[in-house]
mmCIF file of C-alpha atoms in Angstrom:
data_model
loop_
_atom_site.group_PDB
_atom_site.id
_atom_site.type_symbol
_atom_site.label_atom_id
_atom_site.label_comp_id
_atom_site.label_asym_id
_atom_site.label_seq_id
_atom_site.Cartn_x
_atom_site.Cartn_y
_atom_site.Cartn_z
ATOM 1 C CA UNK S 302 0.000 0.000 0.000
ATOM 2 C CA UNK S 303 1.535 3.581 -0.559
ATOM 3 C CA UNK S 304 2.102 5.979 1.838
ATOM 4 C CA UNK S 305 -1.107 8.394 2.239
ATOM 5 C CA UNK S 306 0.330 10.876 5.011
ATOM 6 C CA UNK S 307 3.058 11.172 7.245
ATOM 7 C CA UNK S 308 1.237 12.430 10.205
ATOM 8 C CA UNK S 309 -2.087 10.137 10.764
ATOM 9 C CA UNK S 310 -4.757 11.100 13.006
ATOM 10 C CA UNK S 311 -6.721 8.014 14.222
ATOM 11 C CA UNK S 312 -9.821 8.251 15.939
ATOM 12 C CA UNK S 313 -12.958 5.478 16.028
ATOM 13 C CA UNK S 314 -16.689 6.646 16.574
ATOM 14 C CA UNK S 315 -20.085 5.931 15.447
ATOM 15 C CA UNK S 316 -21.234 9.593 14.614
ATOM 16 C CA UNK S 317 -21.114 11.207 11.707
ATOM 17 C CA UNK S 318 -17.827 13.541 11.058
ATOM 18 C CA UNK S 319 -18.052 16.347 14.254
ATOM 19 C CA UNK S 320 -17.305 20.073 14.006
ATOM 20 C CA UNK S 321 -14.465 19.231 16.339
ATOM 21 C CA UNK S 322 -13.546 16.368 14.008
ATOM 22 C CA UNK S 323 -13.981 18.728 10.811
ATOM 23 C CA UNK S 324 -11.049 21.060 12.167
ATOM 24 C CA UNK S 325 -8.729 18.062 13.196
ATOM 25 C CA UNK S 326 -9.120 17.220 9.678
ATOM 26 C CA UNK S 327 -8.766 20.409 8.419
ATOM 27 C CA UNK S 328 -5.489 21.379 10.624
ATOM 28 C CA UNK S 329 -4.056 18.010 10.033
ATOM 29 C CA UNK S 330 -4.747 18.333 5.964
ATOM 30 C CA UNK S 331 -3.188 21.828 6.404
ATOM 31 C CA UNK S 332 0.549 19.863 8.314
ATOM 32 C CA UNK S 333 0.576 17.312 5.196
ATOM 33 C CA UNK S 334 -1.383 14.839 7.097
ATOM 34 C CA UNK S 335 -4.434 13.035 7.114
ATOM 35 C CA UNK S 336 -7.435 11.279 9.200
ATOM 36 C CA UNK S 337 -7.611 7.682 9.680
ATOM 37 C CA UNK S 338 -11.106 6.604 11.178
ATOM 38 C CA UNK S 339 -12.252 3.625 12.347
ATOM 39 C CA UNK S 340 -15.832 2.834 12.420
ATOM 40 C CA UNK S 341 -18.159 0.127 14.072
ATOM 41 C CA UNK S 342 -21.384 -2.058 13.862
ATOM 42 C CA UNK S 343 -23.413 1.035 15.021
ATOM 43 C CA UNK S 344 -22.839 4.431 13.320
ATOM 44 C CA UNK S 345 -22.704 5.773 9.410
ATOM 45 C CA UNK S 346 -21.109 3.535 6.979
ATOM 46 C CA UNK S 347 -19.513 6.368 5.019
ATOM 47 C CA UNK S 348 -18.478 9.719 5.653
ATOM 48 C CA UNK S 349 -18.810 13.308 2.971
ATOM 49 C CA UNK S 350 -15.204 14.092 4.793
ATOM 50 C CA UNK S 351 -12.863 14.218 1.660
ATOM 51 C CA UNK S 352 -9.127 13.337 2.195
ATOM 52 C CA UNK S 353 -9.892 11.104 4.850
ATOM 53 C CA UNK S 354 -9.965 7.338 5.070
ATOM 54 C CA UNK S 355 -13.090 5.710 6.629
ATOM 55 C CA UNK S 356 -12.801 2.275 7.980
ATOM 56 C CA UNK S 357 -16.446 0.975 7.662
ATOM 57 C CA UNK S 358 -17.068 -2.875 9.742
ATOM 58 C CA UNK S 359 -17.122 -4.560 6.312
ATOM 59 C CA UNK S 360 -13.584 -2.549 5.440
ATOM 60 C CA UNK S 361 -12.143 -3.577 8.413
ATOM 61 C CA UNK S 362 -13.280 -7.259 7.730
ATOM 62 C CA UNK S 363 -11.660 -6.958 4.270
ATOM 63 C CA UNK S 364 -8.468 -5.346 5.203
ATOM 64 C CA UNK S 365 -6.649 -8.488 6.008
ATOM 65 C CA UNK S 366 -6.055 -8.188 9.684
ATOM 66 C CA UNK S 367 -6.336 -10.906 11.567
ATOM 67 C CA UNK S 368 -7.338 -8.515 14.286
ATOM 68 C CA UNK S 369 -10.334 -7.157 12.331
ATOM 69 C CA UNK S 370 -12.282 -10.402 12.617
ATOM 70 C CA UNK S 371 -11.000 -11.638 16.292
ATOM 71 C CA UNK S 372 -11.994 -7.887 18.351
ATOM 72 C CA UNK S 373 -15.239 -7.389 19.465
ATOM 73 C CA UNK S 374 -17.771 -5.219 18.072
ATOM 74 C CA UNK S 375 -19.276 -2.358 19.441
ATOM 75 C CA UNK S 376 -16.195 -1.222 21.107
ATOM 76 C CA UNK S 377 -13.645 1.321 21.276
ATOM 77 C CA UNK S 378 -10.837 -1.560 20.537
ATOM 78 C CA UNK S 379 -12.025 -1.334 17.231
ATOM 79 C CA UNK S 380 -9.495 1.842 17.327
ATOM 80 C CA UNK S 381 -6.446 -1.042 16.510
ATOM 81 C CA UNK S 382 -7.744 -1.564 13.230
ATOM 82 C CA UNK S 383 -7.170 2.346 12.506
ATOM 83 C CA UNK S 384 -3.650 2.058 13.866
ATOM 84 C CA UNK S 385 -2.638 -0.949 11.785
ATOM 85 C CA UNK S 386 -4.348 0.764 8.672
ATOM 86 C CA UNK S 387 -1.947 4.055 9.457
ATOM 87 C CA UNK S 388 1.005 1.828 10.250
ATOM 88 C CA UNK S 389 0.750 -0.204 6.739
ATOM 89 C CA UNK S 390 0.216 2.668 4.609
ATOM 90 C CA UNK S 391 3.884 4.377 5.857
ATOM 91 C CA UNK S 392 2.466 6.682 8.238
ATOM 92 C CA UNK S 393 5.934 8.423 10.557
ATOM 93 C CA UNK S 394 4.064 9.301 13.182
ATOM 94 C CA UNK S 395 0.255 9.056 14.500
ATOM 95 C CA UNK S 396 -1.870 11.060 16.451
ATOM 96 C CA UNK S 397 -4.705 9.373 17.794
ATOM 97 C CA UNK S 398 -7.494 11.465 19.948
ATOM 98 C CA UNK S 399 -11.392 11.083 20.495
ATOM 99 C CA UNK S 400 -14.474 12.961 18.841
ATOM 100 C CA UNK S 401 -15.259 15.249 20.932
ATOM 101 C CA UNK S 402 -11.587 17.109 20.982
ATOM 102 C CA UNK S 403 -10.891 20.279 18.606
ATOM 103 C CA UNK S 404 -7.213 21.656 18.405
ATOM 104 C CA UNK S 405 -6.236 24.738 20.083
ATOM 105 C CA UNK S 406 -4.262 27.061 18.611
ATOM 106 C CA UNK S 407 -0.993 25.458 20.017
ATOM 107 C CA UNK S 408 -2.034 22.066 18.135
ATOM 108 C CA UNK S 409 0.477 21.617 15.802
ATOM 109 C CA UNK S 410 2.675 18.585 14.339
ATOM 110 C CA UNK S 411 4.953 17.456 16.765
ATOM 111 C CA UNK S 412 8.976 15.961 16.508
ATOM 112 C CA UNK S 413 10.122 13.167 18.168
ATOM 113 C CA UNK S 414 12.850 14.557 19.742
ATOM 114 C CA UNK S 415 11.721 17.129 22.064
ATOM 115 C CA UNK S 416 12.714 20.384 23.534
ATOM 116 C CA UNK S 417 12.397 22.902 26.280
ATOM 117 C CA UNK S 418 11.284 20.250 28.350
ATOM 118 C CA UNK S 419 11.549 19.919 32.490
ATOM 119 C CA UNK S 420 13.003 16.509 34.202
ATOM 120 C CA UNK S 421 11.854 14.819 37.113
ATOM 121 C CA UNK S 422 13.763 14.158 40.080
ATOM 122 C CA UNK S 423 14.966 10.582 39.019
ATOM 123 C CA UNK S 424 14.419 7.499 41.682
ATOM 124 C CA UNK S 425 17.458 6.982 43.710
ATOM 125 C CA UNK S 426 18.888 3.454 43.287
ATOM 126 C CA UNK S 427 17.243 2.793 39.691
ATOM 127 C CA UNK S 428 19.703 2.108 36.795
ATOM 128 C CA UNK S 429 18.502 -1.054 34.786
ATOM 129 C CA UNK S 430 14.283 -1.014 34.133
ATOM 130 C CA UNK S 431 14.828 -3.909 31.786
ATOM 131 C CA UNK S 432 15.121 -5.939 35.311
ATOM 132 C CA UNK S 433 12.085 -6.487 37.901
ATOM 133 C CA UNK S 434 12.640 -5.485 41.473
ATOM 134 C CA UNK S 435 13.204 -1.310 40.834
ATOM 135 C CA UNK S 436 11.781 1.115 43.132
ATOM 136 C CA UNK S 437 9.435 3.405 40.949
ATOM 137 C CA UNK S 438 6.522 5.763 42.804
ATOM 138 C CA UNK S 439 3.611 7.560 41.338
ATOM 139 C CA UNK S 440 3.119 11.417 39.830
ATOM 140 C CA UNK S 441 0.338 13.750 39.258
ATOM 141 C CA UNK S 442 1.395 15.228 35.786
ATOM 142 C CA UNK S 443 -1.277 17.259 36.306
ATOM 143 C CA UNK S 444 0.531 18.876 39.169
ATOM 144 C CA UNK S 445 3.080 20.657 37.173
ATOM 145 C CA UNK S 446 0.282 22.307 34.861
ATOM 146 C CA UNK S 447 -1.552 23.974 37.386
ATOM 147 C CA UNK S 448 -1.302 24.910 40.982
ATOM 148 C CA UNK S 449 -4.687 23.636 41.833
ATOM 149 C CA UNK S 450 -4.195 20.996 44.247
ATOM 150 C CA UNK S 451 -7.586 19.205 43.564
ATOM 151 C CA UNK S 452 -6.656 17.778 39.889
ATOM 152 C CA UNK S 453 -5.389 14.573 38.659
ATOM 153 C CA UNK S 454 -5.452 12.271 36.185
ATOM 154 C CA UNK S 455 -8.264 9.158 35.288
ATOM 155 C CA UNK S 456 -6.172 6.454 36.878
ATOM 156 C CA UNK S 457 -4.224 7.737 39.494
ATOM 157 C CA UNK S 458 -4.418 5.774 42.380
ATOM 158 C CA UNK S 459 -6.688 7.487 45.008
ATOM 159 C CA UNK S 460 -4.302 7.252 47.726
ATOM 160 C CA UNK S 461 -1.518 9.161 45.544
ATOM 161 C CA UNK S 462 -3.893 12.178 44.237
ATOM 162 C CA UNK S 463 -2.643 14.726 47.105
ATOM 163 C CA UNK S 464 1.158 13.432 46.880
ATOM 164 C CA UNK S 465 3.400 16.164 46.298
ATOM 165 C CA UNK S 466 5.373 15.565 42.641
ATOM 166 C CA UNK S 467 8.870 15.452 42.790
ATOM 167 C CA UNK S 468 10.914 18.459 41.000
ATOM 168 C CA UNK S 469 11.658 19.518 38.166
ATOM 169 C CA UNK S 470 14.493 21.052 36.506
ATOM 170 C CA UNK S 471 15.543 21.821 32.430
ATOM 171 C CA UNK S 472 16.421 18.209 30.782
ATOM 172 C CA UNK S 473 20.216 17.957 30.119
ATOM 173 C CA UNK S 474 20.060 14.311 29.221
ATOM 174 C CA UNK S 475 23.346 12.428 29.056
ATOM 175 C CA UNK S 476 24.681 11.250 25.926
ATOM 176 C CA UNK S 477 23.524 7.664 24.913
ATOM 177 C CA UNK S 478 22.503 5.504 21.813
ATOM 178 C CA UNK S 479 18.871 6.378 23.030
ATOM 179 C CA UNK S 480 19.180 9.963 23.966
ATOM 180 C CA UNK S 481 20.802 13.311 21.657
ATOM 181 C CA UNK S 482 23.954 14.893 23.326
ATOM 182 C CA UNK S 483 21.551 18.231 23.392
ATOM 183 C CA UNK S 484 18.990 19.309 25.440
ATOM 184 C CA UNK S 485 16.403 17.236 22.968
ATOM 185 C CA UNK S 486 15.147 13.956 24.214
ATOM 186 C CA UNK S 487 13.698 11.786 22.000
ATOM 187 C CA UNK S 488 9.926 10.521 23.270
ATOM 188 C CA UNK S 489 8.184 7.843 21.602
ATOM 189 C CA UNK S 490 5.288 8.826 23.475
ATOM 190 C CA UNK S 491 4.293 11.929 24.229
ATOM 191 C CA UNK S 492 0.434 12.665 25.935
ATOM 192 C CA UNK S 493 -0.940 16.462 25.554
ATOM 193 C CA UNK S 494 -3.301 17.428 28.184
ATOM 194 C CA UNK S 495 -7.064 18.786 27.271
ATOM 195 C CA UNK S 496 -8.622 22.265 28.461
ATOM 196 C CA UNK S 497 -12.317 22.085 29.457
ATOM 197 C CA UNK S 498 -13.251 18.940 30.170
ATOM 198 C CA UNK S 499 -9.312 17.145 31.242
ATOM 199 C CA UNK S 500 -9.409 13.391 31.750
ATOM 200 C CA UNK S 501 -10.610 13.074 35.400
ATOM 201 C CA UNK S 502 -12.133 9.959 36.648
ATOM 202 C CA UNK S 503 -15.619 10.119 37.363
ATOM 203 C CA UNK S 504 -15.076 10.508 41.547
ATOM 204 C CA UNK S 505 -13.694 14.031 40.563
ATOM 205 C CA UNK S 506 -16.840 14.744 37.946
ATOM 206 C CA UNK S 507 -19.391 13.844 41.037
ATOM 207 C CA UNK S 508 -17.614 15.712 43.608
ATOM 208 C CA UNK S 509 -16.414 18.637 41.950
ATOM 209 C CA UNK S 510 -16.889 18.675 37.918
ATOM 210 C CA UNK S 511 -16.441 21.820 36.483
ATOM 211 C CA UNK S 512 -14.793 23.804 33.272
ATOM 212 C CA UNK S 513 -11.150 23.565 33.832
ATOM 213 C CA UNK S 514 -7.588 24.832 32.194
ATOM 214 C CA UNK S 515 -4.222 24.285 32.604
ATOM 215 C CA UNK S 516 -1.172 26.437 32.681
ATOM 216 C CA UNK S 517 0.855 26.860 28.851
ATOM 217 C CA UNK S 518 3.502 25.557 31.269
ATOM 218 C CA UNK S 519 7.249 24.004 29.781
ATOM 219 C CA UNK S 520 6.749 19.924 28.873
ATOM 220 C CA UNK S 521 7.770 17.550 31.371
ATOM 221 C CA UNK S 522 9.936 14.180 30.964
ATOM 222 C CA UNK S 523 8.878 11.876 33.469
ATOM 223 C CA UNK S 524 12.196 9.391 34.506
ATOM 224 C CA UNK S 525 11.843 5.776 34.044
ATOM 225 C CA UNK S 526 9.915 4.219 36.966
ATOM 226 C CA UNK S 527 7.602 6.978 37.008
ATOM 227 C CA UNK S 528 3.875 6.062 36.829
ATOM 228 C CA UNK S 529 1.339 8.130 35.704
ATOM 229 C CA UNK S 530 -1.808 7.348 33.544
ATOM 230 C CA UNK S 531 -2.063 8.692 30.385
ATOM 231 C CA UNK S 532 -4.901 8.432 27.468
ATOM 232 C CA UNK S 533 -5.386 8.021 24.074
ATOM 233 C CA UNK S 534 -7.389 11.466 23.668
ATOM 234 C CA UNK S 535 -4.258 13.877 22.652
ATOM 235 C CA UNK S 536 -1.442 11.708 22.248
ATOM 236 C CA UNK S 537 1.520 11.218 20.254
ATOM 237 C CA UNK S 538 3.257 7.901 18.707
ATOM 238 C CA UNK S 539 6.404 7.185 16.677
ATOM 239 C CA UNK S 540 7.308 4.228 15.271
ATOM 240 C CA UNK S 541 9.862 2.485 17.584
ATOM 241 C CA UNK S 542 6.450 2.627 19.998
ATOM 242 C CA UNK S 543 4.084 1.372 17.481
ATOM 243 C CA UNK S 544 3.909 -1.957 18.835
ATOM 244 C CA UNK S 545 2.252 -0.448 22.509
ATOM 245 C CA UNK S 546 -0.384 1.310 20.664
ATOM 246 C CA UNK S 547 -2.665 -1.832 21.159
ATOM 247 C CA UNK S 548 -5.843 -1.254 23.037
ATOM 248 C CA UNK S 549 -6.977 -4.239 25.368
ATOM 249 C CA UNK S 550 -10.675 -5.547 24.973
ATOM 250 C CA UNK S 551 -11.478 -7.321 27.866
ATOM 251 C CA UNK S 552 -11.322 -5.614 30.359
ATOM 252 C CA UNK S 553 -13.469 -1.977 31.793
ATOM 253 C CA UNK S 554 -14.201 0.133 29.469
ATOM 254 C CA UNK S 555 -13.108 3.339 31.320
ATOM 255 C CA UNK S 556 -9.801 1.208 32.149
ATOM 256 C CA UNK S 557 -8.824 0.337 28.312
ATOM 257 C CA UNK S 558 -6.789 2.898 27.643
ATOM 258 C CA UNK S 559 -5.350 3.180 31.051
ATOM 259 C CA UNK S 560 -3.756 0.128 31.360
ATOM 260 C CA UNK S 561 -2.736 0.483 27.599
ATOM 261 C CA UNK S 562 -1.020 2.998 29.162
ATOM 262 C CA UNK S 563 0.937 1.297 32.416
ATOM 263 C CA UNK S 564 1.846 -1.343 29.695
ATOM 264 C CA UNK S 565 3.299 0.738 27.334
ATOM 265 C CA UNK S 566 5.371 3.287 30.102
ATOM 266 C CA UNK S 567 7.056 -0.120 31.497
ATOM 267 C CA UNK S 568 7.779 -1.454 27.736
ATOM 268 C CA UNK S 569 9.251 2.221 27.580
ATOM 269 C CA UNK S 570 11.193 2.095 30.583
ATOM 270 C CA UNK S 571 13.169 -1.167 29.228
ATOM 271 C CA UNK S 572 14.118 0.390 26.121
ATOM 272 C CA UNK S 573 15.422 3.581 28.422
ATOM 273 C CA UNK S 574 12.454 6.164 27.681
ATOM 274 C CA UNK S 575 10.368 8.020 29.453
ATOM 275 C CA UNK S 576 6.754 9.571 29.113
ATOM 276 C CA UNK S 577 6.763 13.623 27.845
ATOM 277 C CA UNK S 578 3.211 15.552 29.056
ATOM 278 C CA UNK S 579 2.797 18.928 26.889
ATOM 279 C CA UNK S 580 0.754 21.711 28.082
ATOM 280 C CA UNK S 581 -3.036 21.537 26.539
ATOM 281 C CA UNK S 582 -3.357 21.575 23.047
ATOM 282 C CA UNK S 583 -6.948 20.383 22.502
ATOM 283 C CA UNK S 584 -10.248 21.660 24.005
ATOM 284 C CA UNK S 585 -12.712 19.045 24.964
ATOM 285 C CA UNK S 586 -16.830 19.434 24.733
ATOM 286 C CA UNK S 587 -17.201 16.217 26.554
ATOM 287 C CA UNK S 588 -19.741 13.925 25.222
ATOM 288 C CA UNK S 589 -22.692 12.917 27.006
ATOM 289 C CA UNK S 590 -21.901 10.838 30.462
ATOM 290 C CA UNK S 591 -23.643 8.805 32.702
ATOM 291 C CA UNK S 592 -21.281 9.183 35.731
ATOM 292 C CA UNK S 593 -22.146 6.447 37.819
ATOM 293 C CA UNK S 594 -21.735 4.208 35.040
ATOM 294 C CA UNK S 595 -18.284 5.809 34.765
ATOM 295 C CA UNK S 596 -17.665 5.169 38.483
ATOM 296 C CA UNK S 597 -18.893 1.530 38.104
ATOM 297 C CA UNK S 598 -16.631 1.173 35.021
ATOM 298 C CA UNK S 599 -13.474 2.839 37.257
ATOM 299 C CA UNK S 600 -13.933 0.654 40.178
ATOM 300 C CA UNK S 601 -11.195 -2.123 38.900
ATOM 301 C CA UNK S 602 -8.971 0.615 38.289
ATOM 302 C CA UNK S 603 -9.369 1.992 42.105
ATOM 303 C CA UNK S 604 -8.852 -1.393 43.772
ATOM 304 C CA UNK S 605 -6.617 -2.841 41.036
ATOM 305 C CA UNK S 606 -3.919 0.013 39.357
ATOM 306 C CA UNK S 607 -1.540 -0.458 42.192
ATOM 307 C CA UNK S 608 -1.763 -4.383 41.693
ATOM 308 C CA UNK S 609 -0.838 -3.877 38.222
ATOM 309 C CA UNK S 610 2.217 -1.940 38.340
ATOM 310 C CA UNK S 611 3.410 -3.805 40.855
ATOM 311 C CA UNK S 612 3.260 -6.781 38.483
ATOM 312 C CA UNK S 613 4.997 -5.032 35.783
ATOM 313 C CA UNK S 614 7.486 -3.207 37.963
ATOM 314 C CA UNK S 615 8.366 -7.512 38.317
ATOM 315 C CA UNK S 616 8.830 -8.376 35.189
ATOM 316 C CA UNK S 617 12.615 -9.217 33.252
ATOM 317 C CA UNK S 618 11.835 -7.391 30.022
ATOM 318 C CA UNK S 619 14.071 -7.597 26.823
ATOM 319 C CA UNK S 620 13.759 -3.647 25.886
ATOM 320 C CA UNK S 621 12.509 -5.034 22.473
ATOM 321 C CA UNK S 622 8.713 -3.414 22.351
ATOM 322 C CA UNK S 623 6.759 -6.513 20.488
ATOM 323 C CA UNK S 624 8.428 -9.470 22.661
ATOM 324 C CA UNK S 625 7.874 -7.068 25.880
ATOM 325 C CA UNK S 626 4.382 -6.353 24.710
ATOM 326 C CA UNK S 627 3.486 -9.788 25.060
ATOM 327 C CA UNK S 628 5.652 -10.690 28.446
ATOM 328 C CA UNK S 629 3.237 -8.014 30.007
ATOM 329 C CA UNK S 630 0.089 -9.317 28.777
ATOM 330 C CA UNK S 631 1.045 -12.960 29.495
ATOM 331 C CA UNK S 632 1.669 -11.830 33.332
ATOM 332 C CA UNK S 633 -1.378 -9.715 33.567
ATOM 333 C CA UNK S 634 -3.808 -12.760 32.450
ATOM 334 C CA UNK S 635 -2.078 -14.918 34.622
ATOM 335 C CA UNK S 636 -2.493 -12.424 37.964
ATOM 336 C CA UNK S 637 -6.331 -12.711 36.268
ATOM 337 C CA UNK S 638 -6.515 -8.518 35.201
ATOM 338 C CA UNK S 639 -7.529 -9.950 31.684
ATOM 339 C CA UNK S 640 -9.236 -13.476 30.500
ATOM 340 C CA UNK S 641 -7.093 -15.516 28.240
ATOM 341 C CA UNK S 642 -8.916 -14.081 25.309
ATOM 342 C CA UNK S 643 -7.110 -11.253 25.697
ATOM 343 C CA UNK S 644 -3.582 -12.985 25.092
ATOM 344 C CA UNK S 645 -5.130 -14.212 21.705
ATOM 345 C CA UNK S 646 -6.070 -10.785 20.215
ATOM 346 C CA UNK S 647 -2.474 -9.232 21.377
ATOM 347 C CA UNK S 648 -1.363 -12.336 19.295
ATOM 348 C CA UNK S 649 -3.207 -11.469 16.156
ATOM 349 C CA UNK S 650 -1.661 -7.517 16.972
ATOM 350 C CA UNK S 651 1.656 -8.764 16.858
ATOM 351 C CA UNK S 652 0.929 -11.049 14.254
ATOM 352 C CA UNK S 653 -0.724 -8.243 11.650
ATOM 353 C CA UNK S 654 1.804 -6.268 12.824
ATOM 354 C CA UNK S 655 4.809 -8.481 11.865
ATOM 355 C CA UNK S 656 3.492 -8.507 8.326
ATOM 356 C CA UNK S 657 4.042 -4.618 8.291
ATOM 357 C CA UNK S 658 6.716 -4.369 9.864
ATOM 358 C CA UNK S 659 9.036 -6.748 8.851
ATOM 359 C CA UNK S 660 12.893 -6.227 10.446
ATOM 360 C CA UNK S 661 13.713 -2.872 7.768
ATOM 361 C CA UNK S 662 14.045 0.209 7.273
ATOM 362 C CA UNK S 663 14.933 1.643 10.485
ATOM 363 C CA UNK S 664 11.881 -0.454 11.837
ATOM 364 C CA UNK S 665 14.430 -2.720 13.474
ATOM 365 C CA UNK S 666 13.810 -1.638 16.929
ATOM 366 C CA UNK S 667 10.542 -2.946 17.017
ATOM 367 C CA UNK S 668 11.871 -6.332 16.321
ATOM 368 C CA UNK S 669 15.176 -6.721 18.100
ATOM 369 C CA UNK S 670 17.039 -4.632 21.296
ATOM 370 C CA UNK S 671 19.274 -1.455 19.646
ATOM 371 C CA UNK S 672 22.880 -2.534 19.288
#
């Protein structure tokens, strides 16, 4: 397949093409990219957005992915099939978000390696995250974007939302085979907050929702062994990170993405990357919520996110992102977070994925640890 854009936006949803969605497409037409939508059983089976490539049920099923015909319907997993459709077709970089997110003015294209960025306070006493047994501790990102002390991220365990983050202080990284000798880091993965309706979980929404903005503060670089969720509403992927873009089926809904994101930090961490937060760059109308049904949807994450990086902070990884991709799902059914079922469908991932990205090209990372 040829490439159709560098920069890929991917986004599933069962509405017809958004205003919000209309002026991602247009900003991202207007960077030399494109939009990459996946639909889903429910929802149009076309859409009058030109330039834009709509991924109907029966596309999907004819795309030859394995994946297409083994995820469940009616689900926001259907969101892999967009990423492998991106990936095949040469896309350098994607951008995936939700409907219901339109650009601010500071939305623009974004490089890998990144500057002007502040640095955590590292852990004491961590040096190899390929290895289990590390110390690592928990951060409220959204800490260092405003000086509101009642804020935090969907995810965060509840015991950890008042904890002080640890300082900052401008990124000088030292020179490696993973890092530039400048004050750029390169970030695989880099997650850009959203103004007006942030990612909160739903206890914040019932206690307290209201409109909310953060600071146009300096980016932070979070140090390996850092946790902090992130989502898949204004975020960032290159390609050595490809492989963690997978989004888990079986498990809550309101927990997909989140433990997406706790799978992919740890597969980071073993390659020797961190996690970059940018100041807001989209502004979110929320769609309509029922927020108990959020709460109900959150509750394994309350009683279970701590469980689940404790597992991972465990495991011997190789710092090669497909093989560690599975190593963490393989753990995670076992401690009984996901059903076997799951294991099979990150199978098929790795499988369609293999066919795209066979060892070349400067894809090599993906496939074996950097020399």
């Amino acid at each position: 397949m040829k490439k159709i854009f560098q920069l890929a936006g991917v986004l599933t949803t069962i509405q017809e093409p958004t205003d919000d969605v209309r002026e991602l497409h247009r900003r991202l037409l207007e960077s030399g990219g494109g939009l990459v939508i996946a639909g889903d059983a429910k929802g149009p089976a076309a859409w009058d957005l030109p330039e834009s490539y709509f991924l109907s049920l029966s596309a999907q099923l004819e795309s030859g992915f394995s994946l297409a015909h083994a995820l469940p319907t009616g689900h926001y997993a259907r969101k892999n099939i967009g990423y492998l459709h991106a990936i095949r077709s040469g896309a350098d970089c994607i951008y995936e978000t939700d409907d219901d997110n339109a650009p601010l003015d500071s939305w623009g294209p974004r490089p890998e390696a990144v500057s002007k960025v502040r640095k955590t306070e590292s852990i004491s006493g961590c040096q190899d995250f390929s290895l289990s047994g590390f110390s690592s501790q928990w951060v409220n990102v959204y800490r260092y974007f405003s000086n509101d002390l009642n804020i935090w991220p969907r995810g965060l365990p509840l015991n950890e939302i008042h904890s002080a983050p640890p300082l900052t202080s401008d990124l000088r990284p030292p020179t490696s085979d993973l890092r530039s000798s400048t004050s750029d880091i390169r970030a695989p993965i880099q997650q850009g907050l959203v103004n007006g309706s942030p990612d909160v979980d739903a206890i914040w929404r019932l206690t307290q929702d209201r409109p909310f903005e953060f600071e146009p503060r300096d980016s932070v670089w979070l140090a390996p062994g850092q946790w902090c969720p992130f989502n898949t509403q204004s975020t960032w992927w290159f390609p050595v990170a490809y492989p963690l873009l997978y989004v888990p089926s079986y498990c809550s809904f309101r927990m997909c993405d989140i433990w997406k994101s706790f799978i992919a930090q740890r597969c980071l961490w073993a390659m020797g990357f961190g996690i970059v937060f940018h100041a807001p760059e989209v502004f979110q109308q929320r769609n309509e919520h029922n927020l108990m049904k959020d709460f109900e949807d959150e509750v394994p994450g309350y009683l279970q996110n701590p469980r689940i990086a404790e597992v991972l902070d465990g495991l011997n990884l190789s710092g090669v992102p497909s093989d560690d991709l599975r190593s963490c799902y393989k753990a995670l059914v076992k401690e009984g977070f996901f059903p076997d079922r799951e294991f099979m469908l990150v199978d098929c991932w790795l499988a369609d994925l293999g066919e795209i990205l066979k060892p070349k090209n400067g894809n090599a990372e993906i496939f074996e640890k950097d020399a």
